[in-house]
Amino acid sequence: MPAAQHTSKGEQGKKDQSGFRVSVRELVEFSYFPQDLLPTTGLEEMWAGTRAHQARQSQQNGEVERPIKRQYCCLGEQLTVYGRMDAFTPGDIPMIEEIKLARPGTVPEAASSAHRAQALCYAAMVAGEEYVPQVRFCVSYVEETGRVLASFEETWEAEALFAELDLMLKPYMTFAISEKSHRERRDISVEALAFPFPRYRKGQRELAAQVYTAIARRKRLIASLPTGTGKSAAVLFPALKALARGKTGKILFLTARTTARQSPLAALEMMRSQGLQARVMTLSAREKLCPGFTRCHPDDCPRAKGHFLRQRGAMEELLSCGKIWTDECIQDTAERHQVCPFELALALIQLADVALMDINYAFDPFAQIKRLFRERKDMTLLVDEAHHLVDRVRESLSGMLDSRMLRDCRAEFGRRIGRKHPYYRALGSAIKTLRALEPDMGDNEGTLQSVPPDLVQAVEALSMAGYQLMADSVSDTQVMGDASQLLRLCASFLYAAGQLDEDYAILLIRHGKERILELCCLLPAREIARVTKGMGGTVFFSATMAPLPATKRLLGGGEEDACFSLPSPFPPDNLAVVRCRINTRYLAREETAGRVAEYIAQMVKLRLGKYIAYFPSYAYLRMIRHHLEEMDLPPLIVQSQEMDEAARQAFLEAFTMDSQPKLGLCVLGGLFSEGIDLPGEQLIGAMIVGVGLPVPSSRLRAIQDCYHRHFGDGFGYAFRIPGIQKVVQAAGRVIRTQEDRGVILLLDERYYQPEYAQLLPEHWNLYNENIAAAGHILAGQS
C-alpha cells in the first residue's frame, strides 16, 4: 500500500484542522534545492517573472491559476497539500503547465529538477482528483512576452505519479512530525509559565490582556506605553500564551534599532530560565552577519559553493543546542560548517517561534522576508518603537536618483574598468536623461506631473547592465560594491515609478546642471495596513504614540482597531517640567541666543549634576555653545556630526562612568535623544530648545498637503505631532526608575499654545517661567 493515500472530499475539511498543511512549493523545496548559494533574484526580476506568467497564461485555452488541494495519509498522519497550477487543461489526459521565466541564451537543456518536481506534484494531485489513468505535464521556459523558449513535456501513469509523490512526502513528514513534537513541548512549557517577574507593574496586566485579545481576534492594537512600563515582558508574555493556544503560529518582534532588542531578549532569557522551551532568534542585516562586500556566488565566496549541502547539518546543530540563536551563535555555527551566516539565519527564521529583527524585514518590499510573508499569515507582529514606522516605510517605498552620484560612479568605473563597457554607457544615458529634467516651478526646486518614460527606460537599461555586471563577476571589489548599491537605488526608483498615484510626489531639485529626482511616498499608511491585514494580530507600541487617534490613522488603522494607553508608572511628583516663553524660531535665533544660554545655565545651577541640552540643529547647537563657553558651567560634552562608534561610546561613558558634573549638548531626534538609558545620577535634567519641528522642504510640504486631504490638519500631522514626539522622547531620558528625580526645561513660547500643550504627557507637572521653583524636585535627590 502506498504511504500516501487519498481521502474522500468529504473528509478533507475536518482533517485540515487537525493535520499538517504544506504548499507544493514548500514540499518541493524541502527535497529539491540547489547545491550552491547564488545571488538572490531582484524585485524587478520577480516582476518580470510575473509578467511572463501573465503573458503565457493569456495564451491558454484552459484554466489558469487553478487552485488544488488534496489530503494524504503519510506515516500515520494527515497531510494537506495545496497550491495553484499555472495552467491546467482538462480532458481524457489532463495537462498541467508550469511556467518559468527565462532569458535568451540562458534556457536550460532540460527542466530543472525542482521545476519538474513541482509540475509532477501537481500532476499526481490532478490524477487523484480527476481519477484518470494518465496525466501530462510540462515545464515551459518563456520570455516576458510569453514566447516559449523551451518546453519539456512528459506523460505519466497515475500509479507512477502517486509513487513519486510518496518519495517527496515521506522525508517532509518525518521533519513535520519532529516539528510537531517540538511545538507540543513548547506549548506545555508556555502553559506552565508564570509572568516572569514577581508581580505585575502598574498597568502591565491590563496591557497583557489587550495584547492577547488583539492576537486572538487577529486585530491591530495601537498602544502608548510610557518608559518604565516593562513593555517587552508585557507584550511577549501574552503573545507566547496565544502561540501555545494556537491563536498564532509565530511571533515577530520588530524594532527600529538593533540596540532595542536588549530588553525583549532579556525578558525571553528570563522566561527560558523559568522553563520556557521556545526557539528564539535574532536576525541582523546581511552586512553585519557577513562583513565585507562579497557577492553570494561560488566564484566569489567559498562558502557559497555547496552551501545547501552543508546547511542542514548547521541547522541540526542549532536545533539541538538549546540556546537563543543570537548573531554570535549563528556566526559561530556558520563558521564551523562553512556556510553563509545570513542565509543560515533566513532558513532558521522559518523554524523559530520568536524572531527579533528590524522592521524593514516586514515592511520594506526589498528587504521583506518573502519566504515568510509570501506563504503564511499566521504570524503576530509586535512593533516596538512604532513612532519610527511611518518614516521608515515611507523611505522604503520611495525612490531617488542623484545625477551627481551617478556621475561619480561613472567616473570611478571608467578609471577602473574602462569607458567602452556597456555599464559605463548605461550610466551615461541615465545621467543625460536625468539632467534634462526641469522643475515645473521654474526655479531650483519644484515638482513634475509625471516621470518621463525615457528616464524609466534609461534606469531599466542601467539595471540590466548592472545585473549583467554582477553576473560577469568583475574582480574589482570596489566596482562590484558600487554596482550593488546602485542596483538597489535603481530598484527602489523603478518600484516607486510603478506605484505612482495621487499619494506620491515627484520632486525635482536642480543644482546647476545636476538633478535630484525623488519619487516620494506621501501616505505609507496604506502599505502598513496591507502588510498587517490578516496577520495573527499586530501590536504597535511606543512611549510616544500620542495622540492615539492621529497615530492610528498614520499607521493605516481603521474603526476595528483598538487604542490603549497607560499612565506613567513613576511618581509624578519626582519630575518638574518648566515652560519658558522665548522665540526660538529660525529668524529669531541670533537675537535670543544669549537668553537661551542663560536659561540653560540657570537650570544647570539648580544642583550640580549631569544634564543634556537638546537643539533643533547642529548650527543652533554651535550658536548656543559659543555663549555657554563664556559662562561658569560644568565641562561641555558635545555631540558632533562626524562621531564614529568609539566617539559615541565615549560620549555615553562621560555620563555612565564618570561621576563629575557635566553638560551635554545634543541634537533633538539624534542618537542621544532616544534609546539610551541614564538612570539615577547619570542624568538629572534635560533642556529642550524649540518644539522639534522638522525643517520645511518641498517634500514635507507635499506630505502636509497629502495629510490635509486625508485627515485634515496637515500641519499637525506632518510637523507638530512628529516634533513633539521627539521632544517627549528626549525628555524620557530623565526619569528611568521609581527612585529617579529630575527636571525638564522647555524653551519655546509655542509650548503655551493649546495645539502644542495638548500633545504633552498628562502626567507632567508644569511650572511656568520659574526655574527656581523646580529646584525642590532635585533637592529631594540623594
PDB file of C-alpha atoms in Angstrom, residues 233-485:
ATOM      1  CA  ALA A 233       7.628  41.339  29.023  1.00  0.00           C
ATOM      2  CA  ALA A 234       4.056  42.684  28.965  1.00  0.00           C
ATOM      3  CA  VAL A 235       3.676  42.095  25.209  1.00  0.00           C
ATOM      4  CA  LEU A 236       5.800  38.944  24.835  1.00  0.00           C
ATOM      5  CA  PHE A 237       4.171  37.007  27.687  1.00  0.00           C
ATOM      6  CA  PRO A 238       0.585  37.168  26.307  1.00  0.00           C
ATOM      7  CA  ALA A 239       1.888  36.600  22.767  1.00  0.00           C
ATOM      8  CA  LEU A 240       3.544  33.356  23.898  1.00  0.00           C
ATOM      9  CA  LYS A 241       0.333  32.294  25.638  1.00  0.00           C
ATOM     10  CA  ALA A 242      -1.543  32.921  22.377  1.00  0.00           C
ATOM     11  CA  LEU A 243       1.103  30.926  20.490  1.00  0.00           C
ATOM     12  CA  ALA A 244       0.662  27.931  22.774  1.00  0.00           C
ATOM     13  CA  ARG A 245      -3.124  28.045  22.342  1.00  0.00           C
ATOM     14  CA  GLY A 246      -2.966  28.083  18.550  1.00  0.00           C
ATOM     15  CA  LYS A 247      -4.029  31.717  18.149  1.00  0.00           C
ATOM     16  CA  THR A 248      -0.855  32.445  16.172  1.00  0.00           C
ATOM     17  CA  GLY A 249       1.952  30.449  14.593  1.00  0.00           C
ATOM     18  CA  LYS A 250       4.963  32.725  15.027  1.00  0.00           C
ATOM     19  CA  ILE A 251       5.938  35.910  16.873  1.00  0.00           C
ATOM     20  CA  LEU A 252       7.987  38.576  15.103  1.00  0.00           C
ATOM     21  CA  PHE A 253       9.307  41.266  17.454  1.00  0.00           C
ATOM     22  CA  LEU A 254      10.217  44.235  15.228  1.00  0.00           C
ATOM     23  CA  THR A 255      12.470  47.119  16.241  1.00  0.00           C
ATOM     24  CA  ALA A 256      13.865  50.222  14.535  1.00  0.00           C
ATOM     25  CA  ARG A 257      17.310  49.837  16.139  1.00  0.00           C
ATOM     26  CA  THR A 258      19.438  46.809  16.978  1.00  0.00           C
ATOM     27  CA  THR A 259      20.032  48.129  20.500  1.00  0.00           C
ATOM     28  CA  ALA A 260      16.284  47.991  21.174  1.00  0.00           C
ATOM     29  CA  ARG A 261      16.469  44.182  21.185  1.00  0.00           C
ATOM     30  CA  GLN A 262      18.246  44.033  24.527  1.00  0.00           C
ATOM     31  CA  SER A 263      15.110  44.420  26.634  1.00  0.00           C
ATOM     32  CA  PRO A 264      12.999  41.756  24.836  1.00  0.00           C
ATOM     33  CA  LEU A 265      15.996  39.406  24.747  1.00  0.00           C
ATOM     34  CA  ALA A 266      16.460  39.828  28.485  1.00  0.00           C
ATOM     35  CA  ALA A 267      12.754  39.108  29.072  1.00  0.00           C
ATOM     36  CA  LEU A 268      12.918  35.980  26.910  1.00  0.00           C
ATOM     37  CA  GLU A 269      16.097  34.794  28.644  1.00  0.00           C
ATOM     38  CA  MET A 270      14.326  35.152  31.973  1.00  0.00           C
ATOM     39  CA  MET A 271      11.341  33.138  30.728  1.00  0.00           C
ATOM     40  CA  ARG A 272      13.642  30.455  29.337  1.00  0.00           C
ATOM     41  CA  SER A 273      15.374  30.214  32.707  1.00  0.00           C
ATOM     42  CA  GLN A 274      11.913  29.574  34.190  1.00  0.00           C
ATOM     43  CA  GLY A 275      11.174  26.675  31.840  1.00  0.00           C
ATOM     44  CA  LEU A 276      10.135  28.185  28.505  1.00  0.00           C
ATOM     45  CA  GLN A 277      11.045  25.823  25.636  1.00  0.00           C
ATOM     46  CA  ALA A 278      10.690  28.125  22.645  1.00  0.00           C
ATOM     47  CA  ARG A 279      13.073  28.745  19.790  1.00  0.00           C
ATOM     48  CA  VAL A 280      14.206  32.349  19.922  1.00  0.00           C
ATOM     49  CA  MET A 281      16.483  34.084  17.418  1.00  0.00           C
ATOM     50  CA  THR A 282      17.749  37.448  16.246  1.00  0.00           C
ATOM     51  CA  LEU A 283      18.117  38.444  12.602  1.00  0.00           C
ATOM     52  CA  SER A 284      20.527  41.216  11.700  1.00  0.00           C
ATOM     53  CA  ALA A 285      21.459  42.804   8.400  1.00  0.00           C
ATOM     54  CA  ARG A 286      23.490  40.835   5.882  1.00  0.00           C
ATOM     55  CA  GLU A 287      26.283  43.406   6.220  1.00  0.00           C
ATOM     56  CA  LYS A 288      26.613  42.662   9.929  1.00  0.00           C
ATOM     57  CA  LEU A 289      26.486  38.883   9.649  1.00  0.00           C
ATOM     58  CA  CYS A 290      28.683  38.801   6.526  1.00  0.00           C
ATOM     59  CA  PRO A 291      31.182  41.678   6.976  1.00  0.00           C
ATOM     60  CA  GLY A 292      32.823  42.988   3.813  1.00  0.00           C
ATOM     61  CA  PHE A 293      31.272  43.026   0.349  1.00  0.00           C
ATOM     62  CA  THR A 294      31.161  39.615  -1.295  1.00  0.00           C
ATOM     63  CA  ARG A 295      28.792  38.515  -3.986  1.00  0.00           C
ATOM     64  CA  CYS A 296      26.790  35.429  -2.936  1.00  0.00           C
ATOM     65  CA  HIS A 297      28.290  33.298  -5.674  1.00  0.00           C
ATOM     66  CA  PRO A 298      30.678  30.314  -5.671  1.00  0.00           C
ATOM     67  CA  ASP A 299      33.134  32.321  -7.794  1.00  0.00           C
ATOM     68  CA  ASP A 300      33.478  34.962  -5.073  1.00  0.00           C
ATOM     69  CA  CYS A 301      32.669  33.273  -1.762  1.00  0.00           C
ATOM     70  CA  PRO A 302      33.958  29.789  -0.901  1.00  0.00           C
ATOM     71  CA  ARG A 303      31.024  29.245   1.456  1.00  0.00           C
ATOM     72  CA  ALA A 304      28.566  29.699  -1.413  1.00  0.00           C
ATOM     73  CA  LYS A 305      29.970  26.579  -3.096  1.00  0.00           C
ATOM     74  CA  GLY A 306      27.949  23.656  -1.731  1.00  0.00           C
ATOM     75  CA  HIS A 307      26.273  25.856   0.901  1.00  0.00           C
ATOM     76  CA  PHE A 308      22.965  23.970   0.839  1.00  0.00           C
ATOM     77  CA  LEU A 309      24.710  20.598   1.132  1.00  0.00           C
ATOM     78  CA  ARG A 310      26.146  21.717   4.486  1.00  0.00           C
ATOM     79  CA  GLN A 311      23.315  23.936   5.746  1.00  0.00           C
ATOM     80  CA  ARG A 312      21.173  21.087   7.079  1.00  0.00           C
ATOM     81  CA  GLY A 313      23.999  19.976   9.386  1.00  0.00           C
ATOM     82  CA  ALA A 314      24.349  23.522  10.724  1.00  0.00           C
ATOM     83  CA  MET A 315      20.610  23.726  11.346  1.00  0.00           C
ATOM     84  CA  GLU A 316      20.532  20.391  13.156  1.00  0.00           C
ATOM     85  CA  GLU A 317      23.308  21.596  15.452  1.00  0.00           C
ATOM     86  CA  LEU A 318      21.417  24.781  16.286  1.00  0.00           C
ATOM     87  CA  LEU A 319      18.127  22.935  16.779  1.00  0.00           C
ATOM     88  CA  SER A 320      19.755  20.771  19.434  1.00  0.00           C
ATOM     89  CA  CYS A 321      21.924  23.405  21.154  1.00  0.00           C
ATOM     90  CA  GLY A 322      19.209  24.737  23.474  1.00  0.00           C
ATOM     91  CA  LYS A 323      20.410  28.333  23.167  1.00  0.00           C
ATOM     92  CA  ILE A 324      18.952  31.538  21.792  1.00  0.00           C
ATOM     93  CA  TRP A 325      20.135  31.864  18.206  1.00  0.00           C
ATOM     94  CA  THR A 326      21.877  35.203  18.539  1.00  0.00           C
ATOM     95  CA  ASP A 327      24.032  36.738  15.814  1.00  0.00           C
ATOM     96  CA  GLU A 328      27.139  35.368  17.534  1.00  0.00           C
ATOM     97  CA  CYS A 329      25.658  31.878  17.869  1.00  0.00           C
ATOM     98  CA  ILE A 330      24.663  31.807  14.191  1.00  0.00           C
ATOM     99  CA  GLN A 331      28.039  33.144  13.058  1.00  0.00           C
ATOM    100  CA  ASP A 332      29.964  30.581  15.138  1.00  0.00           C
ATOM    101  CA  THR A 333      27.879  27.711  13.771  1.00  0.00           C
ATOM    102  CA  ALA A 334      28.218  29.007  10.219  1.00  0.00           C
ATOM    103  CA  GLU A 335      31.990  29.148  10.693  1.00  0.00           C
ATOM    104  CA  ARG A 336      32.147  25.522  11.848  1.00  0.00           C
ATOM    105  CA  HIS A 337      30.046  24.314   8.922  1.00  0.00           C
ATOM    106  CA  GLN A 338      31.444  26.801   6.393  1.00  0.00           C
ATOM    107  CA  VAL A 339      28.045  28.126   5.336  1.00  0.00           C
ATOM    108  CA  CYS A 340      26.753  31.667   4.796  1.00  0.00           C
ATOM    109  CA  PRO A 341      25.563  33.006   8.185  1.00  0.00           C
ATOM    110  CA  PHE A 342      22.898  35.264   6.687  1.00  0.00           C
ATOM    111  CA  GLU A 343      21.376  32.511   4.546  1.00  0.00           C
ATOM    112  CA  LEU A 344      21.515  30.203   7.580  1.00  0.00           C
ATOM    113  CA  ALA A 345      19.643  32.831   9.612  1.00  0.00           C
ATOM    114  CA  LEU A 346      16.982  33.142   6.904  1.00  0.00           C
ATOM    115  CA  ALA A 347      16.474  29.365   6.994  1.00  0.00           C
ATOM    116  CA  LEU A 348      16.270  29.340  10.796  1.00  0.00           C
ATOM    117  CA  ILE A 349      13.630  32.052  10.895  1.00  0.00           C
ATOM    118  CA  GLN A 350      11.134  29.615   9.405  1.00  0.00           C
ATOM    119  CA  LEU A 351      11.678  27.302  12.386  1.00  0.00           C
ATOM    120  CA  ALA A 352      11.891  29.931  15.140  1.00  0.00           C
ATOM    121  CA  ASP A 353       8.949  30.582  17.447  1.00  0.00           C
ATOM    122  CA  VAL A 354      10.070  34.117  18.273  1.00  0.00           C
ATOM    123  CA  ALA A 355      12.281  36.211  15.992  1.00  0.00           C
ATOM    124  CA  LEU A 356      13.661  39.644  16.836  1.00  0.00           C
ATOM    125  CA  MET A 357      14.505  41.697  13.762  1.00  0.00           C
ATOM    126  CA  ASP A 358      14.382  45.087  12.058  1.00  0.00           C
ATOM    127  CA  ILE A 359      11.029  46.449  10.918  1.00  0.00           C
ATOM    128  CA  ASN A 360      12.325  46.535   7.324  1.00  0.00           C
ATOM    129  CA  TYR A 361      12.182  42.740   7.207  1.00  0.00           C
ATOM    130  CA  ALA A 362       8.405  43.029   7.414  1.00  0.00           C
ATOM    131  CA  PHE A 363       7.577  46.302   5.640  1.00  0.00           C
ATOM    132  CA  ASP A 364      10.322  47.056   3.094  1.00  0.00           C
ATOM    133  CA  PRO A 365       9.409  45.465  -0.276  1.00  0.00           C
ATOM    134  CA  PHE A 366      13.115  44.837  -0.959  1.00  0.00           C
ATOM    135  CA  ALA A 367      14.101  43.538   2.477  1.00  0.00           C
ATOM    136  CA  GLN A 368      10.858  41.731   3.377  1.00  0.00           C
ATOM    137  CA  ILE A 369      11.409  38.042   4.104  1.00  0.00           C
ATOM    138  CA  LYS A 370       9.338  36.679   1.254  1.00  0.00           C
ATOM    139  CA  ARG A 371       9.672  33.083   2.409  1.00  0.00           C
ATOM    140  CA  LEU A 372       7.648  34.097   5.478  1.00  0.00           C
ATOM    141  CA  PHE A 373       5.232  36.726   4.227  1.00  0.00           C
ATOM    142  CA  ARG A 374       4.527  35.043   0.900  1.00  0.00           C
ATOM    143  CA  GLU A 375       3.394  31.740   2.355  1.00  0.00           C
ATOM    144  CA  ARG A 376       1.752  32.431   5.684  1.00  0.00           C
ATOM    145  CA  LYS A 377      -0.438  34.812   7.612  1.00  0.00           C
ATOM    146  CA  ASP A 378      -0.423  33.030  10.967  1.00  0.00           C
ATOM    147  CA  MET A 379       2.174  35.408  12.397  1.00  0.00           C
ATOM    148  CA  THR A 380       1.937  38.074  15.068  1.00  0.00           C
ATOM    149  CA  LEU A 381       3.840  41.333  14.614  1.00  0.00           C
ATOM    150  CA  LEU A 382       4.961  43.138  17.763  1.00  0.00           C
ATOM    151  CA  VAL A 383       6.227  46.509  16.518  1.00  0.00           C
ATOM    152  CA  ASP A 384       8.351  48.297  19.119  1.00  0.00           C
ATOM    153  CA  GLU A 385       9.329  51.967  18.673  1.00  0.00           C
ATOM    154  CA  ALA A 386       6.355  52.219  16.341  1.00  0.00           C
ATOM    155  CA  HIS A 387       6.679  56.015  16.175  1.00  0.00           C
ATOM    156  CA  HIS A 388       9.514  55.364  13.685  1.00  0.00           C
ATOM    157  CA  LEU A 389       7.428  53.142  11.440  1.00  0.00           C
ATOM    158  CA  VAL A 390       5.765  55.760   9.225  1.00  0.00           C
ATOM    159  CA  ASP A 391       9.063  57.365   8.192  1.00  0.00           C
ATOM    160  CA  ARG A 392      10.801  54.008   7.747  1.00  0.00           C
ATOM    161  CA  VAL A 393       8.069  52.644   5.493  1.00  0.00           C
ATOM    162  CA  ARG A 394       7.936  55.932   3.565  1.00  0.00           C
ATOM    163  CA  GLU A 395      11.657  55.643   2.824  1.00  0.00           C
ATOM    164  CA  SER A 396      11.332  52.032   1.682  1.00  0.00           C
ATOM    165  CA  LEU A 397       8.518  52.909  -0.733  1.00  0.00           C
ATOM    166  CA  SER A 398      10.226  55.978  -2.183  1.00  0.00           C
ATOM    167  CA  GLY A 399      12.918  56.185  -4.847  1.00  0.00           C
ATOM    168  CA  MET A 400      15.623  58.719  -5.606  1.00  0.00           C
ATOM    169  CA  LEU A 401      18.122  59.413  -8.366  1.00  0.00           C
ATOM    170  CA  ASP A 402      21.003  61.875  -7.970  1.00  0.00           C
ATOM    171  CA  SER A 403      22.924  62.736 -11.127  1.00  0.00           C
ATOM    172  CA  ARG A 404      25.973  63.688  -9.056  1.00  0.00           C
ATOM    173  CA  MET A 405      26.129  60.239  -7.524  1.00  0.00           C
ATOM    174  CA  LEU A 406      25.668  58.625 -10.932  1.00  0.00           C
ATOM    175  CA  ARG A 407      28.392  60.886 -12.313  1.00  0.00           C
ATOM    176  CA  ASP A 408      30.821  59.861  -9.562  1.00  0.00           C
ATOM    177  CA  CYS A 409      30.039  56.166 -10.089  1.00  0.00           C
ATOM    178  CA  ARG A 410      30.638  56.513 -13.804  1.00  0.00           C
ATOM    179  CA  ALA A 411      33.957  58.317 -13.277  1.00  0.00           C
ATOM    180  CA  GLU A 412      35.185  55.656 -10.848  1.00  0.00           C
ATOM    181  CA  PHE A 413      34.039  52.845 -13.122  1.00  0.00           C
ATOM    182  CA  GLY A 414      35.738  54.470 -16.115  1.00  0.00           C
ATOM    183  CA  ARG A 415      39.028  54.730 -14.234  1.00  0.00           C
ATOM    184  CA  ARG A 416      38.942  51.132 -13.023  1.00  0.00           C
ATOM    185  CA  ILE A 417      37.288  49.227 -15.872  1.00  0.00           C
ATOM    186  CA  GLY A 418      37.084  51.495 -18.920  1.00  0.00           C
ATOM    187  CA  ARG A 419      34.704  53.723 -20.820  1.00  0.00           C
ATOM    188  CA  LYS A 420      33.727  51.227 -23.502  1.00  0.00           C
ATOM    189  CA  HIS A 421      31.939  48.882 -21.135  1.00  0.00           C
ATOM    190  CA  PRO A 422      28.099  48.672 -21.557  1.00  0.00           C
ATOM    191  CA  TYR A 423      27.654  49.568 -17.898  1.00  0.00           C
ATOM    192  CA  TYR A 424      29.573  52.842 -18.387  1.00  0.00           C
ATOM    193  CA  ARG A 425      27.410  53.718 -21.382  1.00  0.00           C
ATOM    194  CA  ALA A 426      24.219  52.884 -19.459  1.00  0.00           C
ATOM    195  CA  LEU A 427      25.325  55.221 -16.668  1.00  0.00           C
ATOM    196  CA  GLY A 428      25.947  57.968 -19.208  1.00  0.00           C
ATOM    197  CA  SER A 429      22.498  57.562 -20.723  1.00  0.00           C
ATOM    198  CA  ALA A 430      20.807  57.742 -17.299  1.00  0.00           C
ATOM    199  CA  ILE A 431      22.820  60.848 -16.350  1.00  0.00           C
ATOM    200  CA  LYS A 432      21.973  62.633 -19.595  1.00  0.00           C
ATOM    201  CA  THR A 433      18.256  61.859 -19.320  1.00  0.00           C
ATOM    202  CA  LEU A 434      18.109  62.918 -15.675  1.00  0.00           C
ATOM    203  CA  ARG A 435      19.937  66.202 -16.293  1.00  0.00           C
ATOM    204  CA  ALA A 436      17.405  67.131 -18.993  1.00  0.00           C
ATOM    205  CA  LEU A 437      14.583  67.426 -16.426  1.00  0.00           C
ATOM    206  CA  GLU A 438      13.319  70.859 -15.397  1.00  0.00           C
ATOM    207  CA  PRO A 439      11.160  71.683 -12.348  1.00  0.00           C
ATOM    208  CA  ASP A 440       7.585  72.759 -13.015  1.00  0.00           C
ATOM    209  CA  MET A 441       8.028  75.766 -10.741  1.00  0.00           C
ATOM    210  CA  GLY A 442      10.767  77.236 -12.916  1.00  0.00           C
ATOM    211  CA  ASP A 443      13.247  77.621 -10.037  1.00  0.00           C
ATOM    212  CA  ASN A 444      15.719  75.241  -8.419  1.00  0.00           C
ATOM    213  CA  GLU A 445      13.115  73.204  -6.553  1.00  0.00           C
ATOM    214  CA  GLY A 446       9.759  72.015  -7.793  1.00  0.00           C
ATOM    215  CA  THR A 447       7.656  69.089  -8.920  1.00  0.00           C
ATOM    216  CA  LEU A 448       6.906  67.084 -12.032  1.00  0.00           C
ATOM    217  CA  GLN A 449       3.490  65.835 -13.054  1.00  0.00           C
ATOM    218  CA  SER A 450       4.874  62.514 -14.270  1.00  0.00           C
ATOM    219  CA  VAL A 451       8.114  60.617 -14.742  1.00  0.00           C
ATOM    220  CA  PRO A 452       9.302  60.817 -18.368  1.00  0.00           C
ATOM    221  CA  PRO A 453       9.147  57.355 -19.986  1.00  0.00           C
ATOM    222  CA  ASP A 454      12.656  57.768 -21.413  1.00  0.00           C
ATOM    223  CA  LEU A 455      14.036  58.152 -17.880  1.00  0.00           C
ATOM    224  CA  VAL A 456      12.298  54.953 -16.753  1.00  0.00           C
ATOM    225  CA  GLN A 457      13.731  53.188 -19.800  1.00  0.00           C
ATOM    226  CA  ALA A 458      17.211  54.536 -19.055  1.00  0.00           C
ATOM    227  CA  VAL A 459      17.032  53.296 -15.457  1.00  0.00           C
ATOM    228  CA  GLU A 460      15.732  49.901 -16.598  1.00  0.00           C
ATOM    229  CA  ALA A 461      18.658  49.665 -19.043  1.00  0.00           C
ATOM    230  CA  LEU A 462      21.070  50.645 -16.273  1.00  0.00           C
ATOM    231  CA  SER A 463      19.596  47.926 -14.038  1.00  0.00           C
ATOM    232  CA  MET A 464      20.005  45.284 -16.738  1.00  0.00           C
ATOM    233  CA  ALA A 465      23.602  46.376 -17.331  1.00  0.00           C
ATOM    234  CA  GLY A 466      24.204  46.226 -13.577  1.00  0.00           C
ATOM    235  CA  TYR A 467      22.782  42.711 -13.290  1.00  0.00           C
ATOM    236  CA  GLN A 468      24.962  41.621 -16.183  1.00  0.00           C
ATOM    237  CA  LEU A 469      27.986  43.183 -14.498  1.00  0.00           C
ATOM    238  CA  MET A 470      27.224  41.274 -11.305  1.00  0.00           C
ATOM    239  CA  ALA A 471      26.774  38.055 -13.295  1.00  0.00           C
ATOM    240  CA  ASP A 472      30.136  38.597 -15.003  1.00  0.00           C
ATOM    241  CA  SER A 473      31.738  38.946 -11.545  1.00  0.00           C
ATOM    242  CA  VAL A 474      34.298  41.672 -12.202  1.00  0.00           C
ATOM    243  CA  SER A 475      37.274  41.074  -9.914  1.00  0.00           C
ATOM    244  CA  ASP A 476      37.357  44.689  -8.660  1.00  0.00           C
ATOM    245  CA  THR A 477      35.518  44.616  -5.304  1.00  0.00           C
ATOM    246  CA  GLN A 478      35.111  48.422  -5.258  1.00  0.00           C
ATOM    247  CA  VAL A 479      33.323  48.334  -8.598  1.00  0.00           C
ATOM    248  CA  MET A 480      31.143  45.417  -7.516  1.00  0.00           C
ATOM    249  CA  GLY A 481      30.222  47.166  -4.277  1.00  0.00           C
ATOM    250  CA  ASP A 482      29.284  50.383  -6.089  1.00  0.00           C
ATOM    251  CA  ALA A 483      27.263  48.452  -8.662  1.00  0.00           C
ATOM    252  CA  SER A 484      25.403  46.539  -5.945  1.00  0.00           C
ATOM    253  CA  GLN A 485      24.471  49.773  -4.165  1.00  0.00           C
TER     254      GLN A 485
END
